[in-house]
């Protein structure tokens, strides 16, 4: 299993890390009331590229597992990953990408979602699936099929 810091992942997937976000202080954690609320907040924050809201969900020991055995672990590394994602498309980011759930099921504290992503800069929709693992009202872990390199751009 590869454990990479988010800067390397962001460069590989989206380009260089945004210094504007990377230099920002991580916001206070904000727990949600249910696993579904954690997932809804995550998707809405991602769709709006709200770095502060995204990072208010992830505790220090959180992690995201991505394709290729890539694991982004720790709050600071996740902050760097989302900083790269939330850059404008012209700057190598994916700001404007909109995720819509096709189906979801909650099993215990995990929400498993099949989704579709669309954006004006995509040549066609991109489909994937995520498992969002909630603990104490926060996003403890995520297992994702998202692969930025597989997006078909216009």
Tab-separated table of C-alpha atoms in Angstrom:
chain	number	residue	atom	x	y	z
A	1	UNK	CA	0.000	0.000	0.000
A	2	UNK	CA	1.313	3.427	-0.931
A	3	UNK	CA	0.921	6.154	1.651
A	4	UNK	CA	1.607	9.480	0.031
A	5	UNK	CA	1.384	12.952	1.364
A	6	UNK	CA	-1.428	14.955	-0.173
A	7	UNK	CA	0.939	17.297	-1.970
A	8	UNK	CA	2.187	14.408	-4.103
A	9	UNK	CA	-1.351	13.156	-4.701
A	10	UNK	CA	-2.585	16.623	-5.627
A	11	UNK	CA	0.278	17.079	-8.072
A	12	UNK	CA	-0.390	13.681	-9.621
A	13	UNK	CA	-4.149	14.193	-9.872
A	14	UNK	CA	-4.713	17.904	-10.178
A	15	UNK	CA	-1.540	19.921	-10.479
A	16	UNK	CA	0.397	21.896	-7.898
A	17	UNK	CA	-1.060	22.591	-4.471
A	18	UNK	CA	-2.719	25.948	-3.956
A	19	UNK	CA	-0.561	27.954	-1.585
A	20	UNK	CA	-3.598	30.058	-0.651
A	21	UNK	CA	-5.237	27.039	0.997
A	22	UNK	CA	-2.104	25.243	2.138
A	23	UNK	CA	-1.078	28.249	4.220
A	24	UNK	CA	-4.507	28.523	5.858
A	25	UNK	CA	-5.168	27.302	9.358
A	26	UNK	CA	-7.370	24.234	9.546
A	27	UNK	CA	-10.864	25.117	10.783
A	28	UNK	CA	-12.465	23.759	13.938
A	29	UNK	CA	-14.195	20.407	13.587
A	30	UNK	CA	-17.970	20.481	13.150
A	31	UNK	CA	-19.764	17.207	13.857
A	32	UNK	CA	-23.021	16.288	12.131
A	33	UNK	CA	-25.955	14.408	13.663
A	34	UNK	CA	-26.093	11.288	11.434
A	35	UNK	CA	-23.934	9.434	8.892
A	36	UNK	CA	-26.275	10.739	6.164
A	37	UNK	CA	-25.776	14.318	7.410
A	38	UNK	CA	-21.973	13.838	7.349
A	39	UNK	CA	-22.201	12.631	3.745
A	40	UNK	CA	-24.589	15.403	2.691
A	41	UNK	CA	-22.304	18.059	4.201
A	42	UNK	CA	-19.274	16.524	2.495
A	43	UNK	CA	-20.900	16.427	-0.951
A	44	UNK	CA	-22.330	19.941	-0.644
A	45	UNK	CA	-18.975	21.323	0.531
A	46	UNK	CA	-17.208	19.496	-2.308
A	47	UNK	CA	-19.713	20.723	-4.914
A	48	UNK	CA	-19.200	24.288	-3.651
A	49	UNK	CA	-15.437	23.857	-3.216
A	50	UNK	CA	-15.678	25.086	0.347
A	51	UNK	CA	-12.294	24.081	1.694
A	52	UNK	CA	-13.182	25.265	5.195
A	53	UNK	CA	-16.375	23.165	5.316
A	54	UNK	CA	-14.591	20.118	3.902
A	55	UNK	CA	-11.838	20.346	6.482
A	56	UNK	CA	-14.298	20.889	9.350
A	57	UNK	CA	-15.321	17.250	8.811
A	58	UNK	CA	-11.987	15.425	8.996
A	59	UNK	CA	-10.337	14.601	12.355
A	60	UNK	CA	-6.563	14.327	12.710
A	61	UNK	CA	-6.510	10.570	12.070
A	62	UNK	CA	-8.867	10.572	9.063
A	63	UNK	CA	-7.885	9.038	5.753
A	64	UNK	CA	-9.045	8.657	2.164
A	65	UNK	CA	-8.228	5.540	0.152
A	66	UNK	CA	-7.970	6.232	-3.585
A	67	UNK	CA	-7.395	4.006	-6.628
A	68	UNK	CA	-3.894	2.614	-7.108
A	69	UNK	CA	-3.457	1.830	-3.406
A	70	UNK	CA	-3.017	5.518	-2.615
A	71	UNK	CA	-3.879	6.483	0.947
A	72	UNK	CA	-4.015	10.123	1.999
A	73	UNK	CA	-3.815	10.123	5.788
A	74	UNK	CA	-4.030	12.904	8.332
A	75	UNK	CA	-5.877	16.173	8.444
A	76	UNK	CA	-3.059	18.334	7.057
A	77	UNK	CA	-2.496	16.001	4.103
A	78	UNK	CA	-6.228	15.945	3.376
A	79	UNK	CA	-6.238	19.747	3.525
A	80	UNK	CA	-3.574	19.830	0.837
A	81	UNK	CA	-5.501	17.308	-1.277
A	82	UNK	CA	-8.698	19.362	-1.157
A	83	UNK	CA	-6.740	22.565	-1.788
A	84	UNK	CA	-5.610	21.084	-5.110
A	85	UNK	CA	-9.119	19.872	-5.925
A	86	UNK	CA	-10.710	23.267	-5.184
A	87	UNK	CA	-8.488	25.253	-7.524
A	88	UNK	CA	-10.061	26.689	-10.662
A	89	UNK	CA	-10.010	24.324	-13.618
A	90	UNK	CA	-7.791	26.773	-15.540
A	91	UNK	CA	-5.242	26.389	-12.712
A	92	UNK	CA	-5.318	22.572	-12.751
A	93	UNK	CA	-8.094	22.034	-10.206
A	94	UNK	CA	-11.597	20.674	-10.468
A	95	UNK	CA	-13.655	23.543	-9.067
A	96	UNK	CA	-17.073	23.333	-10.698
A	97	UNK	CA	-17.259	19.550	-10.691
A	98	UNK	CA	-20.694	18.582	-9.354
A	99	UNK	CA	-21.371	15.218	-7.737
A	100	UNK	CA	-24.924	13.838	-7.805
A	101	UNK	CA	-25.946	10.677	-5.972
A	102	UNK	CA	-27.482	7.982	-8.158
A	103	UNK	CA	-28.121	5.675	-5.207
A	104	UNK	CA	-27.081	5.433	-1.572
A	105	UNK	CA	-27.430	2.945	1.237
A	106	UNK	CA	-26.497	3.350	4.894
A	107	UNK	CA	-25.014	0.361	6.700
A	108	UNK	CA	-24.240	1.158	10.326
A	109	UNK	CA	-22.061	4.269	10.298
A	110	UNK	CA	-21.122	3.930	6.611
A	111	UNK	CA	-22.900	5.516	3.662
A	112	UNK	CA	-22.172	3.835	0.329
A	113	UNK	CA	-22.982	6.007	-2.662
A	114	UNK	CA	-22.947	5.484	-6.412
A	115	UNK	CA	-22.533	8.926	-7.985
A	116	UNK	CA	-22.121	10.829	-11.224
A	117	UNK	CA	-19.914	13.894	-11.674
A	118	UNK	CA	-20.495	16.581	-14.291
A	119	UNK	CA	-18.858	19.892	-15.121
A	120	UNK	CA	-18.757	22.310	-18.059
A	121	UNK	CA	-15.150	21.261	-18.700
A	122	UNK	CA	-15.945	17.515	-18.939
A	123	UNK	CA	-16.549	15.879	-22.319
A	124	UNK	CA	-18.818	13.290	-20.646
A	125	UNK	CA	-20.126	12.483	-17.171
A	126	UNK	CA	-17.855	10.498	-14.872
A	127	UNK	CA	-19.303	7.806	-12.608
A	128	UNK	CA	-17.899	6.331	-9.444
A	129	UNK	CA	-18.637	5.093	-5.965
A	130	UNK	CA	-17.606	6.079	-2.460
A	131	UNK	CA	-17.944	4.588	0.991
A	132	UNK	CA	-18.095	7.346	3.619
A	133	UNK	CA	-17.253	6.062	7.103
A	134	UNK	CA	-18.553	8.297	9.887
A	135	UNK	CA	-17.390	8.285	13.508
A	136	UNK	CA	-18.634	10.661	16.187
A	137	UNK	CA	-20.339	12.852	13.578
A	138	UNK	CA	-17.180	13.324	11.500
A	139	UNK	CA	-15.774	11.826	8.286
A	140	UNK	CA	-13.348	9.257	9.680
A	141	UNK	CA	-12.500	7.593	6.380
A	142	UNK	CA	-13.497	7.437	2.758
A	143	UNK	CA	-12.891	4.724	0.175
A	144	UNK	CA	-13.264	6.206	-3.295
A	145	UNK	CA	-13.091	5.106	-6.904
A	146	UNK	CA	-12.432	8.725	-7.944
A	147	UNK	CA	-9.477	8.977	-10.319
A	148	UNK	CA	-8.847	12.493	-11.624
A	149	UNK	CA	-6.686	11.102	-14.425
A	150	UNK	CA	-9.709	9.182	-15.797
A	151	UNK	CA	-11.808	12.323	-16.328
A	152	UNK	CA	-12.424	13.046	-20.014
A	153	UNK	CA	-11.895	16.750	-20.552
A	154	UNK	CA	-13.229	18.876	-23.401
